[in-house]
Amino acid sequence: MSLPKFILGDNTEFPDAIYVIHTEFPRFIINLENDEVEWFEDFDAEDQKELASETELAIKLATDFYDSEVAKYEE
């Protein structure tokens, strides 16, 4: 199965939360309501170096994806 890089998610138990799921390494879910990130990866010390540089970009791309999707619904 081929997955998109980002997927939007919501849950009625958390009505204010807006989730973006990142399906590629480093895999994570970000709650855009509070910028809390849940990682699906286990990182070792070497990964930490790579993660630091990739995390900022991945979270920015997740936010940009959400903004783009919302703009499409508003059209």
JSON list of C-alpha atoms in Angstrom, two decimals:
[
{"chain": "A", "resi": 1, "resn": "MET", "atom": "CA", "xyz": [0.00, 0.00, 0.00]},
{"chain": "A", "resi": 2, "resn": "SER", "atom": "CA", "xyz": [1.26, 3.44, -0.88]},
{"chain": "A", "resi": 3, "resn": "LEU", "atom": "CA", "xyz": [0.55, 6.13, 1.71]},
{"chain": "A", "resi": 4, "resn": "PRO", "atom": "CA", "xyz": [0.61, 9.89, 1.32]},
{"chain": "A", "resi": 5, "resn": "LYS", "atom": "CA", "xyz": [3.35, 11.66, 3.26]},
{"chain": "A", "resi": 6, "resn": "PHE", "atom": "CA", "xyz": [0.78, 13.47, 5.44]},
{"chain": "A", "resi": 7, "resn": "ILE", "atom": "CA", "xyz": [-2.69, 12.47, 6.64]},
{"chain": "A", "resi": 8, "resn": "LEU", "atom": "CA", "xyz": [-5.18, 14.64, 8.54]},
{"chain": "A", "resi": 9, "resn": "GLY", "atom": "CA", "xyz": [-6.81, 13.09, 11.58]},
{"chain": "A", "resi": 10, "resn": "ASP", "atom": "CA", "xyz": [-9.41, 13.99, 14.16]},
{"chain": "A", "resi": 11, "resn": "ASN", "atom": "CA", "xyz": [-11.20, 12.33, 17.03]},
{"chain": "A", "resi": 12, "resn": "THR", "atom": "CA", "xyz": [-14.51, 13.23, 18.66]},
{"chain": "A", "resi": 13, "resn": "GLU", "atom": "CA", "xyz": [-13.03, 12.59, 22.11]},
{"chain": "A", "resi": 14, "resn": "PHE", "atom": "CA", "xyz": [-10.60, 15.47, 21.47]},
{"chain": "A", "resi": 15, "resn": "PRO", "atom": "CA", "xyz": [-12.78, 17.99, 19.61]},
{"chain": "A", "resi": 16, "resn": "ASP", "atom": "CA", "xyz": [-10.23, 20.83, 19.66]},
{"chain": "A", "resi": 17, "resn": "ALA", "atom": "CA", "xyz": [-7.30, 18.70, 18.49]},
{"chain": "A", "resi": 18, "resn": "ILE", "atom": "CA", "xyz": [-6.11, 18.85, 14.90]},
{"chain": "A", "resi": 19, "resn": "TYR", "atom": "CA", "xyz": [-3.78, 15.98, 14.02]},
{"chain": "A", "resi": 20, "resn": "VAL", "atom": "CA", "xyz": [-1.37, 15.65, 11.13]},
{"chain": "A", "resi": 21, "resn": "ILE", "atom": "CA", "xyz": [0.20, 12.22, 10.74]},
{"chain": "A", "resi": 22, "resn": "HIS", "atom": "CA", "xyz": [3.62, 12.08, 9.05]},
{"chain": "A", "resi": 23, "resn": "THR", "atom": "CA", "xyz": [4.04, 8.62, 7.49]},
{"chain": "A", "resi": 24, "resn": "GLU", "atom": "CA", "xyz": [7.71, 8.78, 6.46]},
{"chain": "A", "resi": 25, "resn": "PHE", "atom": "CA", "xyz": [10.83, 8.77, 8.63]},
{"chain": "A", "resi": 26, "resn": "PRO", "atom": "CA", "xyz": [10.76, 10.21, 11.17]},
{"chain": "A", "resi": 27, "resn": "ARG", "atom": "CA", "xyz": [7.15, 9.06, 11.62]},
{"chain": "A", "resi": 28, "resn": "PHE", "atom": "CA", "xyz": [5.06, 11.13, 14.05]},
{"chain": "A", "resi": 29, "resn": "ILE", "atom": "CA", "xyz": [1.70, 12.66, 14.84]},
{"chain": "A", "resi": 30, "resn": "ILE", "atom": "CA", "xyz": [1.56, 16.36, 15.66]},
{"chain": "A", "resi": 31, "resn": "ASN", "atom": "CA", "xyz": [-1.40, 17.95, 17.40]},
{"chain": "A", "resi": 32, "resn": "LEU", "atom": "CA", "xyz": [-1.54, 21.42, 15.86]},
{"chain": "A", "resi": 33, "resn": "GLU", "atom": "CA", "xyz": [-3.69, 22.65, 18.74]},
{"chain": "A", "resi": 34, "resn": "ASN", "atom": "CA", "xyz": [-0.71, 22.57, 21.10]},
{"chain": "A", "resi": 35, "resn": "ASP", "atom": "CA", "xyz": [2.23, 21.44, 18.88]},
{"chain": "A", "resi": 36, "resn": "GLU", "atom": "CA", "xyz": [2.61, 18.23, 20.90]},
{"chain": "A", "resi": 37, "resn": "VAL", "atom": "CA", "xyz": [4.46, 15.54, 18.93]},
{"chain": "A", "resi": 38, "resn": "GLU", "atom": "CA", "xyz": [4.18, 11.78, 19.40]},
{"chain": "A", "resi": 39, "resn": "TRP", "atom": "CA", "xyz": [6.96, 9.80, 17.72]},
{"chain": "A", "resi": 40, "resn": "PHE", "atom": "CA", "xyz": [6.53, 6.33, 16.22]},
{"chain": "A", "resi": 41, "resn": "GLU", "atom": "CA", "xyz": [10.27, 5.80, 16.09]},
{"chain": "A", "resi": 42, "resn": "ASP", "atom": "CA", "xyz": [12.83, 4.78, 18.69]},
{"chain": "A", "resi": 43, "resn": "PHE", "atom": "CA", "xyz": [15.90, 6.97, 18.39]},
{"chain": "A", "resi": 44, "resn": "ASP", "atom": "CA", "xyz": [19.45, 6.19, 19.40]},
{"chain": "A", "resi": 45, "resn": "ALA", "atom": "CA", "xyz": [22.18, 8.77, 19.99]},
{"chain": "A", "resi": 46, "resn": "GLU", "atom": "CA", "xyz": [23.19, 8.82, 16.33]},
{"chain": "A", "resi": 47, "resn": "ASP", "atom": "CA", "xyz": [19.58, 9.33, 15.23]},
{"chain": "A", "resi": 48, "resn": "GLN", "atom": "CA", "xyz": [19.28, 12.31, 17.59]},
{"chain": "A", "resi": 49, "resn": "LYS", "atom": "CA", "xyz": [21.68, 14.32, 15.44]},
{"chain": "A", "resi": 50, "resn": "GLU", "atom": "CA", "xyz": [19.77, 13.60, 12.24]},
{"chain": "A", "resi": 51, "resn": "LEU", "atom": "CA", "xyz": [16.43, 14.05, 13.97]},
{"chain": "A", "resi": 52, "resn": "ALA", "atom": "CA", "xyz": [17.25, 17.54, 15.19]},
{"chain": "A", "resi": 53, "resn": "SER", "atom": "CA", "xyz": [17.75, 18.84, 11.67]},
{"chain": "A", "resi": 54, "resn": "GLU", "atom": "CA", "xyz": [14.84, 16.92, 10.13]},
{"chain": "A", "resi": 55, "resn": "THR", "atom": "CA", "xyz": [12.29, 17.58, 12.87]},
{"chain": "A", "resi": 56, "resn": "GLU", "atom": "CA", "xyz": [11.98, 21.29, 12.33]},
{"chain": "A", "resi": 57, "resn": "LEU", "atom": "CA", "xyz": [11.48, 20.84, 8.58]},
{"chain": "A", "resi": 58, "resn": "ALA", "atom": "CA", "xyz": [9.03, 17.95, 8.99]},
{"chain": "A", "resi": 59, "resn": "ILE", "atom": "CA", "xyz": [6.87, 19.90, 11.44]},
{"chain": "A", "resi": 60, "resn": "LYS", "atom": "CA", "xyz": [6.88, 22.95, 9.16]},
{"chain": "A", "resi": 61, "resn": "LEU", "atom": "CA", "xyz": [5.83, 20.75, 6.23]},
{"chain": "A", "resi": 62, "resn": "ALA", "atom": "CA", "xyz": [3.05, 19.20, 8.35]},
{"chain": "A", "resi": 63, "resn": "THR", "atom": "CA", "xyz": [1.75, 22.67, 9.22]},
{"chain": "A", "resi": 64, "resn": "ASP", "atom": "CA", "xyz": [1.97, 23.79, 5.58]},
{"chain": "A", "resi": 65, "resn": "PHE", "atom": "CA", "xyz": [0.07, 20.64, 4.54]},
{"chain": "A", "resi": 66, "resn": "TYR", "atom": "CA", "xyz": [-2.70, 21.42, 7.01]},
{"chain": "A", "resi": 67, "resn": "ASP", "atom": "CA", "xyz": [-2.95, 25.04, 5.85]},
{"chain": "A", "resi": 68, "resn": "SER", "atom": "CA", "xyz": [-3.15, 23.87, 2.23]},
{"chain": "A", "resi": 69, "resn": "GLU", "atom": "CA", "xyz": [-5.87, 21.32, 2.97]},
{"chain": "A", "resi": 70, "resn": "VAL", "atom": "CA", "xyz": [-7.96, 23.83, 4.93]},
{"chain": "A", "resi": 71, "resn": "ALA", "atom": "CA", "xyz": [-7.64, 26.36, 2.10]},
{"chain": "A", "resi": 72, "resn": "LYS", "atom": "CA", "xyz": [-9.04, 23.75, -0.32]},
{"chain": "A", "resi": 73, "resn": "TYR", "atom": "CA", "xyz": [-12.11, 23.23, 1.89]},
{"chain": "A", "resi": 74, "resn": "GLU", "atom": "CA", "xyz": [-12.70, 26.99, 2.10]},
{"chain": "A", "resi": 75, "resn": "GLU", "atom": "CA", "xyz": [-12.76, 27.40, -1.70]}
]
